[in-house]
Coordinates of N, CA and C in Angstrom, one line a residue:
M1 N 87.4 72.2 95.5 CA 86.6 73.4 95.6 C 86.8 74.3 94.3
P2 N 85.8 75.1 93.9 CA 86.0 75.9 92.7 C 87.0 77.0 92.9
V3 N 87.7 77.3 91.9 CA 88.8 78.3 91.9 C 88.2 79.7 92.0
S4 N 87.1 79.9 91.3 CA 86.4 81.2 91.3 C 85.5 81.3 92.4
F5 N 85.8 82.1 93.4 CA 84.9 82.2 94.6 C 84.7 83.6 95.0
L6 N 85.3 84.6 94.3 CA 85.1 86.0 94.6 C 83.8 86.5 94.1
S7 N 83.2 87.5 94.7 CA 82.0 88.1 94.2 C 82.5 89.1 93.2
N8 N 81.5 89.6 92.3 CA 81.8 90.6 91.3 C 82.3 91.9 91.9
E9 N 81.8 92.2 93.1 CA 82.2 93.4 93.8 C 83.7 93.3 94.3
Q10 N 84.1 92.1 94.8 CA 85.5 92.0 95.2 C 86.4 92.0 94.0
R11 N 86.0 91.4 92.9 CA 86.9 91.3 91.8 C 87.1 92.7 91.2
E12 N 86.0 93.5 91.1 CA 86.1 94.8 90.5 C 86.8 95.9 91.4
S13 N 86.8 95.6 92.7 CA 87.4 96.6 93.6 C 88.9 96.2 93.9
Y14 N 89.3 95.1 93.5 CA 90.7 94.6 93.8 C 91.7 95.5 93.1
G15 N 92.5 96.2 94.0 CA 93.6 97.0 93.4 C 93.1 98.2 92.6
R16 N 91.9 98.7 92.9 CA 91.4 99.8 92.1 C 90.7 100.8 93.0
Y17 N 90.6 102.0 92.5 CA 89.8 103.0 93.2 C 88.3 102.8 92.9
T18 N 87.5 102.5 93.9 CA 86.1 102.3 93.6 C 85.3 103.5 94.0
M19 N 85.9 104.3 94.9 CA 85.3 105.5 95.4 C 86.5 106.4 96.0
A20 N 86.2 107.6 96.3 CA 87.2 108.5 96.9 C 87.6 108.1 98.2
P21 N 88.9 108.1 98.6 CA 89.3 107.7 99.9 C 88.7 108.7 101.0
S22 N 88.5 108.2 102.2 CA 88.0 109.1 103.2 C 89.0 110.1 103.6
P23 N 88.6 111.2 104.3 CA 89.6 112.2 104.8 C 90.7 111.6 105.6
Q24 N 90.3 110.6 106.4 CA 91.4 109.9 107.2 C 92.4 109.1 106.4
D25 N 91.9 108.5 105.3 CA 92.8 107.8 104.4 C 93.7 108.7 103.6
L26 N 93.1 109.8 103.3 CA 93.9 110.8 102.5 C 95.0 111.3 103.5
D27 N 94.8 111.5 104.7 CA 95.8 111.9 105.6 C 96.9 110.8 105.8
K28 N 96.4 109.6 105.9 CA 97.3 108.5 106.2 C 98.1 108.1 105.0
Y29 N 97.6 108.0 103.8 CA 98.3 107.4 102.7 C 98.8 108.4 101.7
F30 N 98.3 109.6 101.7 CA 98.7 110.6 100.6 C 99.3 111.8 101.2
H31 N 99.7 111.7 102.5 CA 100.5 112.8 103.1 C 101.9 112.7 102.6
L32 N 102.5 113.7 102.2 CA 103.9 113.7 101.7 C 104.8 114.3 102.7
D33 N 105.8 113.5 103.2 CA 106.7 114.0 104.2 C 107.9 114.6 103.6
D34 N 108.9 115.1 104.4 CA 110.0 115.7 103.8 C 110.8 114.9 102.9
T35 N 110.9 113.6 103.2 CA 111.7 112.7 102.2 C 110.9 112.6 100.9
D36 N 109.6 112.5 100.9 CA 108.8 112.4 99.7 C 109.0 113.7 98.9
H37 N 108.9 114.8 99.6 CA 109.1 116.2 98.9 C 110.4 116.3 98.2
A38 N 111.5 115.8 98.9 CA 112.8 116.0 98.4 C 113.0 115.1 97.1
R39 N 112.4 113.9 97.1 CA 112.5 113.0 96.0 C 111.6 113.6 94.8
I40 N 110.4 114.1 95.1 CA 109.6 114.5 94.1 C 110.1 115.8 93.4
A41 N 110.8 116.6 94.2 CA 111.4 117.9 93.7 C 112.4 117.7 92.6
Q42 N 113.0 116.5 92.5 CA 113.9 116.1 91.5 C 113.4 115.9 90.1
K43 N 112.0 115.7 90.1 CA 111.3 115.4 88.8 C 111.1 116.7 88.0
R44 N 111.3 116.6 86.8 CA 111.2 117.8 85.9 C 109.7 117.8 85.4
G45 N 109.1 119.0 85.5 CA 107.7 119.2 85.0 C 106.7 118.9 86.0
K46 N 105.6 119.7 86.0 CA 104.6 119.6 87.0 C 103.9 118.2 86.9
H47 N 103.7 117.8 85.6 CA 103.0 116.5 85.4 C 103.8 115.3 86.0
N48 N 105.1 115.4 85.9 CA 105.9 114.3 86.5 C 105.9 114.4 88.1
R49 N 106.0 115.5 88.6 CA 105.9 115.7 90.0 C 104.6 115.2 90.6
L50 N 103.6 115.6 90.0 CA 102.2 115.1 90.4 C 102.1 113.6 90.2
G51 N 102.5 113.2 89.0 CA 102.4 111.8 88.7 C 103.1 110.8 89.7
F52 N 104.4 111.3 90.0 CA 105.2 110.5 91.0 C 104.4 110.4 92.3
A53 N 103.9 111.5 92.8 CA 103.2 111.6 94.0 C 102.0 110.7 94.0
V54 N 101.2 110.7 92.9 CA 100.0 109.8 92.8 C 100.4 108.4 92.9
Q55 N 101.5 108.0 92.1 CA 102.0 106.6 92.1 C 102.3 106.2 93.5
L56 N 103.0 107.1 94.3 CA 103.5 106.8 95.6 C 102.3 106.6 96.6
G57 N 101.3 107.5 96.5 CA 100.1 107.4 97.3 C 99.3 106.2 97.0
T58 N 99.2 106.0 95.7 CA 98.3 104.8 95.3 C 98.9 103.5 95.7
V59 N 100.2 103.3 95.6 CA 100.7 102.0 96.0 C 100.6 101.8 97.5
R60 N 100.7 102.9 98.2 CA 100.5 102.9 99.7 C 99.0 102.5 100.0
Y61 N 98.1 103.0 99.2 CA 96.6 102.9 99.5 C 96.1 101.6 98.9
L62 N 96.5 101.3 97.7 CA 95.9 100.1 97.0 C 96.8 98.9 96.9
G63 N 98.1 99.1 97.1 CA 99.0 98.0 97.0 C 99.5 97.7 95.6
T64 N 99.2 98.6 94.7 CA 99.6 98.4 93.3 C 99.8 99.8 92.6
F65 N 100.3 99.8 91.4 CA 100.5 101.1 90.7 C 99.4 101.2 89.6
L66 N 99.1 102.5 89.3 CA 98.2 102.7 88.2 C 98.9 103.3 87.0
T67 N 98.3 103.1 85.9 CA 98.9 103.6 84.6 C 98.2 104.9 84.1
D68 N 97.1 105.2 84.6 CA 96.3 106.3 84.1 C 95.8 107.2 85.3
L69 N 96.2 108.4 85.3 CA 95.8 109.4 86.4 C 94.3 109.7 86.2
L70 N 93.7 109.5 85.1 CA 92.3 109.7 84.9 C 91.5 108.8 85.7
D71 N 92.0 107.6 86.2 CA 91.3 106.7 87.1 C 91.4 107.1 88.5
V72 N 92.1 108.2 88.8 CA 92.3 108.6 90.2 C 91.2 109.5 90.7
P73 N 90.6 109.3 91.8 CA 89.5 110.2 92.2 C 90.0 111.6 92.4
A74 N 89.2 112.6 92.2 CA 89.6 114.0 92.3 C 90.1 114.4 93.6
P75 N 89.6 113.9 94.8 CA 90.1 114.3 96.0 C 91.6 113.9 96.2
V76 N 92.0 112.8 95.6 CA 93.4 112.4 95.7 C 94.3 113.4 94.9
L77 N 93.9 113.7 93.7 CA 94.6 114.6 92.9 C 94.8 116.0 93.6
L78 N 93.6 116.5 94.1 CA 93.6 117.8 94.8 C 94.5 117.8 96.0
T79 N 94.4 116.8 96.8 CA 95.2 116.6 98.0 C 96.7 116.7 97.7
L80 N 97.1 116.0 96.7 CA 98.5 115.9 96.3 C 99.0 117.2 95.7
A81 N 98.1 117.8 94.8 CA 98.5 119.0 94.1 C 98.6 120.2 95.1
R82 N 97.8 120.2 96.0 CA 97.8 121.2 97.1 C 99.2 121.1 97.8
Q83 N 99.6 120.0 98.2 CA 100.9 119.8 98.9 C 102.1 120.2 98.0
L84 N 102.0 119.9 96.7 CA 103.0 120.2 95.8 C 103.0 121.6 95.2
R85 N 101.9 122.3 95.6 CA 101.7 123.7 95.1 C 101.6 123.8 93.6
I86 N 100.9 122.8 93.1 CA 100.7 122.7 91.6 C 99.2 123.0 91.3
D87 N 99.0 123.9 90.3 CA 97.7 124.2 89.9 C 97.2 123.0 89.0
L88 N 96.2 122.3 89.6 CA 95.7 121.1 88.9 C 94.9 121.5 87.7
S89 N 95.2 120.8 86.6 CA 94.5 121.0 85.3 C 94.4 119.7 84.6
V90 N 93.5 119.6 83.7 CA 93.4 118.5 82.8 C 94.6 118.2 82.0
D91 N 95.3 119.3 81.5 CA 96.5 119.2 80.8 C 97.6 118.4 81.6
V92 N 97.7 118.8 82.8 CA 98.8 118.1 83.6 C 98.5 116.6 83.8
V93 N 97.2 116.3 84.0 CA 96.8 114.9 84.2 C 97.1 114.1 82.9
I94 N 96.6 114.7 81.8 CA 96.8 114.0 80.5 C 98.2 113.8 80.1
A95 N 99.0 114.8 80.4 CA 100.5 114.8 80.1 C 101.1 113.6 80.8
Y96 N 100.8 113.4 82.0 CA 101.5 112.3 82.7 C 100.9 110.9 82.2
S97 N 99.6 110.9 81.9 CA 99.0 109.7 81.4 C 99.6 109.2 80.1
S98 N 100.2 110.1 79.3 CA 100.7 109.8 78.1 C 102.3 109.7 78.1
D99 N 102.9 109.9 79.3 CA 104.3 109.9 79.4 C 104.9 108.6 79.8
M100 N 106.0 108.2 79.2 CA 106.6 106.9 79.5 C 107.3 106.9 80.9
Q101 N 107.4 108.1 81.6 CA 108.0 108.1 82.9 C 107.3 107.2 84.0
R102 N 106.1 106.8 83.6 CA 105.2 106.1 84.6 C 106.0 104.9 85.1
Q103 N 106.5 104.1 84.2 CA 107.2 102.9 84.6 C 108.5 103.1 85.3
R104 N 109.2 104.2 84.9 CA 110.4 104.5 85.6 C 110.1 105.0 87.1
H105 N 109.1 105.7 87.2 CA 108.7 106.1 88.6 C 108.3 104.9 89.5
A106 N 107.6 104.0 88.8 CA 107.2 102.8 89.6 C 108.4 102.0 90.0
T107 N 109.4 101.9 89.2 CA 110.6 101.2 89.5 C 111.4 101.9 90.6
E108 N 111.4 103.2 90.5 CA 112.1 104.0 91.5 C 111.4 103.9 92.9
I109 N 110.1 103.9 92.9 CA 109.4 103.8 94.2 C 109.6 102.5 94.8
R110 N 109.6 101.4 94.0 CA 109.9 100.1 94.5 C 111.2 100.0 95.2
A111 N 112.2 100.5 94.5 CA 113.6 100.4 95.0 C 113.8 101.3 96.3
S112 N 113.2 102.5 96.2 CA 113.4 103.5 97.3 C 112.6 103.3 98.5
Y113 N 111.4 102.7 98.3 CA 110.5 102.5 99.5 C 110.3 101.1 99.9
G114 N 111.0 100.2 99.3 CA 111.0 98.8 99.8 C 109.9 97.9 99.3
Y115 N 109.3 98.2 98.2 CA 108.2 97.3 97.7 C 108.7 96.2 97.0
I116 N 108.2 95.0 97.1 CA 108.7 93.8 96.5 C 107.5 93.0 95.9
D117 N 107.9 92.0 95.0 CA 106.9 91.1 94.4 C 106.6 89.9 95.2
I118 N 105.4 89.3 95.0 CA 105.1 88.1 95.7 C 105.9 86.9 95.4
T119 N 106.5 87.1 94.2 CA 107.4 85.9 93.7 C 108.7 85.8 94.5
E120 N 109.0 86.8 95.4 CA 110.2 86.6 96.2 C 110.0 85.4 97.1
R121 N 111.0 84.5 97.1 CA 110.9 83.3 97.8 C 110.4 83.4 99.3
Q122 N 111.1 84.3 100.0 CA 110.8 84.5 101.4 C 109.4 85.0 101.6
V123 N 108.9 85.8 100.7 CA 107.6 86.4 100.8 C 106.5 85.2 100.7
G124 N 106.7 84.4 99.6 CA 105.8 83.3 99.5 C 105.8 82.3 100.6
F125 N 106.9 82.1 101.2 CA 107.0 81.2 102.4 C 106.2 81.7 103.5
R126 N 106.5 83.0 103.9 CA 105.8 83.6 105.0 C 104.3 83.7 104.8
L127 N 103.9 84.1 103.7 CA 102.5 84.2 103.4 C 101.8 82.8 103.4
T128 N 102.4 81.8 102.9 CA 101.9 80.5 102.9 C 101.7 80.0 104.3
R129 N 102.8 80.2 105.1 CA 102.7 79.7 106.5 C 101.6 80.4 107.3
W130 N 101.5 81.7 107.1 CA 100.5 82.5 107.8 C 99.1 82.0 107.4
L131 N 98.9 81.9 106.1 CA 97.5 81.5 105.6 C 97.3 80.1 106.0
Y132 N 98.3 79.2 106.0 CA 98.0 77.8 106.3 C 97.5 77.7 107.8
A133 N 98.2 78.5 108.7 CA 97.7 78.5 110.1 C 96.3 79.0 110.3
L134 N 95.9 80.0 109.4 CA 94.5 80.5 109.5 C 93.5 79.4 109.0
C135 N 93.9 78.7 108.0 CA 93.0 77.6 107.5 C 92.9 76.5 108.5
W136 N 94.0 76.2 109.1 CA 94.1 75.0 110.0 C 93.3 75.2 111.3
T137 N 93.3 76.5 111.7 CA 92.8 76.8 113.0 C 91.4 77.5 112.9
G138 N 91.0 77.9 111.8 CA 89.8 78.7 111.6 C 88.9 78.1 110.5
T139 N 87.8 78.8 110.3 CA 86.7 78.4 109.4 C 86.4 79.5 108.4
D140 N 87.3 80.3 108.1 CA 87.1 81.5 107.2 C 86.8 81.0 105.8
R141 N 85.8 81.6 105.2 CA 85.5 81.3 103.8 C 86.6 81.8 102.9
P142 N 86.7 81.2 101.7 CA 87.8 81.6 100.9 C 87.8 83.1 100.5
S143 N 86.7 83.7 100.4 CA 86.6 85.1 100.1 C 87.2 86.0 101.2
V144 N 87.0 85.5 102.5 CA 87.5 86.2 103.6 C 89.0 86.0 103.7
L145 N 89.5 84.8 103.4 CA 90.9 84.6 103.3 C 91.6 85.5 102.3
F146 N 90.9 85.7 101.2 CA 91.4 86.5 100.1 C 91.6 88.0 100.6
E147 N 90.5 88.5 101.3 CA 90.7 89.8 101.8 C 91.8 89.9 102.9
R148 N 92.0 88.9 103.7 CA 93.0 88.9 104.8 C 94.4 88.9 104.1
A149 N 94.5 88.1 103.1 CA 95.8 87.9 102.4 C 96.1 89.3 101.7
T150 N 95.1 90.0 101.1 CA 95.4 91.3 100.5 C 95.9 92.3 101.6
I151 N 95.3 92.3 102.7 CA 95.8 93.2 103.8 C 97.2 92.8 104.2
W152 N 97.5 91.5 104.3 CA 98.8 91.1 104.7 C 99.8 91.5 103.7
L153 N 99.5 91.4 102.4 CA 100.5 91.8 101.4 C 100.8 93.3 101.4
M154 N 99.7 94.1 101.6 CA 99.9 95.5 101.6 C 100.6 95.9 102.9
T155 N 100.3 95.3 104.0 CA 101.1 95.7 105.2 C 102.5 95.4 105.1
H156 N 102.9 94.3 104.4 CA 104.3 93.9 104.2 C 104.9 94.5 103.0
K157 N 104.3 95.5 102.3 CA 104.8 96.1 101.1 C 105.1 95.2 100.0
V158 N 104.2 94.2 99.8 CA 104.3 93.3 98.7 C 103.2 93.7 97.7
L159 N 103.7 94.0 96.5 CA 102.8 94.5 95.4 C 101.8 93.4 95.1
L160 N 100.5 93.8 95.0 CA 99.4 92.8 94.8 C 99.6 92.1 93.4
P161 N 99.5 90.7 93.4 CA 99.5 90.1 92.1 C 98.2 90.2 91.4
G162 N 98.1 89.6 90.3 CA 96.7 89.6 89.6 C 95.7 89.0 90.5
C163 N 94.5 89.4 90.3 CA 93.4 88.9 91.1 C 93.2 87.4 91.0
S164 N 93.2 86.9 89.8 CA 93.0 85.5 89.6 C 94.2 84.7 90.1
T165 N 95.4 85.3 90.1 CA 96.6 84.6 90.6 C 96.4 84.3 92.1
L166 N 96.0 85.4 92.9 CA 95.8 85.2 94.3 C 94.7 84.3 94.6
E167 N 93.6 84.4 93.8 CA 92.5 83.5 94.0 C 92.8 82.1 93.9
R168 N 93.6 81.7 92.8 CA 94.0 80.3 92.6 C 95.0 79.8 93.8
Y169 N 95.8 80.8 94.2 CA 96.8 80.5 95.2 C 96.0 80.0 96.6
I170 N 95.0 80.8 96.9 CA 94.3 80.5 98.1 C 93.4 79.3 98.0
A171 N 92.9 79.0 96.8 CA 92.2 77.8 96.6 C 93.0 76.6 96.7
R172 N 94.2 76.6 96.2 CA 95.1 75.5 96.3 C 95.6 75.2 97.7
L173 N 95.9 76.3 98.4 CA 96.3 76.2 99.8 C 95.2 75.6 100.7
R174 N 94.0 76.1 100.5 CA 92.9 75.6 101.3 C 92.6 74.2 101.0
S175 N 92.8 73.8 99.7 CA 92.5 72.3 99.4 C 93.6 71.5 100.1
R176 N 94.8 71.9 100.2 CA 95.8 71.2 100.9 C 95.5 71.0 102.3
V177 N 95.1 72.1 103.0 CA 94.7 72.0 104.4 C 93.5 71.0 104.6
E178 N 92.6 71.1 103.7 CA 91.4 70.1 103.9 C 91.8 68.7 103.7
E179 N 92.7 68.5 102.7 CA 93.2 67.1 102.5 C 94.0 66.6 103.7
R180 N 94.8 67.4 104.3 CA 95.5 67.0 105.5 C 94.6 66.8 106.6
F181 N 93.6 67.6 106.8 CA 92.6 67.4 107.8 C 91.9 66.1 107.8
W182 N 91.4 65.8 106.6 CA 90.7 64.5 106.4 C 91.6 63.3 106.6
R183 N 92.9 63.4 106.1 CA 93.8 62.3 106.4 C 94.1 62.1 107.9
S184 N 94.1 63.2 108.7 CA 94.3 63.2 110.1 C 93.1 62.5 110.8
L185 N 91.9 62.8 110.3 CA 90.7 62.1 110.8 C 90.8 60.7 110.5
G186 N 91.1 60.3 109.3 CA 91.1 58.9 108.9 C 92.0 58.0 109.7
R187 N 93.2 58.6 110.1 CA 94.2 57.9 110.9 C 93.7 57.5 112.3
G188 N 92.7 58.3 112.7 CA 92.3 58.1 114.2 C 91.2 57.2 114.4
I189 N 90.7 56.5 113.3 CA 89.6 55.5 113.5 C 90.1 54.1 113.1
S190 N 89.4 53.2 113.7 CA 89.7 51.8 113.4 C 89.1 51.3 112.1
D191 N 89.6 50.1 111.7 CA 89.0 49.5 110.4 C 87.5 49.3 110.5
A192 N 87.1 48.8 111.7 CA 85.6 48.6 111.9 C 84.9 49.9 111.7
Q193 N 85.4 51.0 112.3 CA 84.7 52.3 112.3 C 84.7 52.8 110.8
R194 N 85.8 52.6 110.1 CA 85.9 53.0 108.7 C 84.9 52.3 107.9
D195 N 84.7 51.0 108.1 CA 83.7 50.2 107.4 C 82.3 50.7 107.7
R196 N 82.1 51.0 108.9 CA 80.7 51.5 109.2 C 80.4 52.9 108.6
L197 N 81.4 53.7 108.6 CA 81.3 55.1 107.9 C 81.0 54.9 106.4
E198 N 81.8 54.0 105.8 CA 81.6 53.8 104.3 C 80.3 53.2 104.0
S199 N 79.8 52.4 105.0 CA 78.5 51.8 104.7 C 77.3 52.8 104.7
L200 N 77.6 54.0 105.4 CA 76.6 55.0 105.4 C 76.4 55.6 104.0
L201 N 77.4 55.4 103.2 CA 77.4 56.1 101.8 C 76.6 55.2 100.8
V202 N 76.3 54.0 101.2 CA 75.6 53.1 100.3 C 74.1 53.5 100.3
V203 N 73.6 53.8 99.1 CA 72.2 54.1 98.9 C 71.4 52.9 98.8
P204 N 70.4 52.7 99.6 CA 69.6 51.4 99.4 C 68.9 51.4 98.1

């Protein structure tokens, strides 16, 4: 099967803001609790406090970190700035976008909030087993499996890998399941039945 099976829309929306989150999503993913506020209060400067909050909300919502606050929808920035009592301005956003603290914040969030990479052995094993069962018992298209895998990763706090990496992973797994399925079918027929089936492939 072809490795490239995603639509342009799926590829462009993977791990990115394509529109502003709904009010419900803002409440769910971008609400800062007491623990969040205590950690954010340790950051020096408005731009670092807002930037850390955006990174935290983004990884909860999208499953990945962003490097540029200018890519974040305005409702997200306003929601977080209001909670942090920060007057939102372009200067604050630009200051964080050009600050090297971004990578340090991402590392801190990973360690403090339990986010891990897909390369962790136990993660790969669990995801493979789960997807294998879906392929074996269902008829989902590869693009649907991709969406379900993305949700699984985010639910289990696994940072999203590159789009093409996950796409190739699902293609290989689905190919393995299909190969096992056809082998199982082949073992259940006699030699005479196999010969009859192969004869159907002969073009007069």
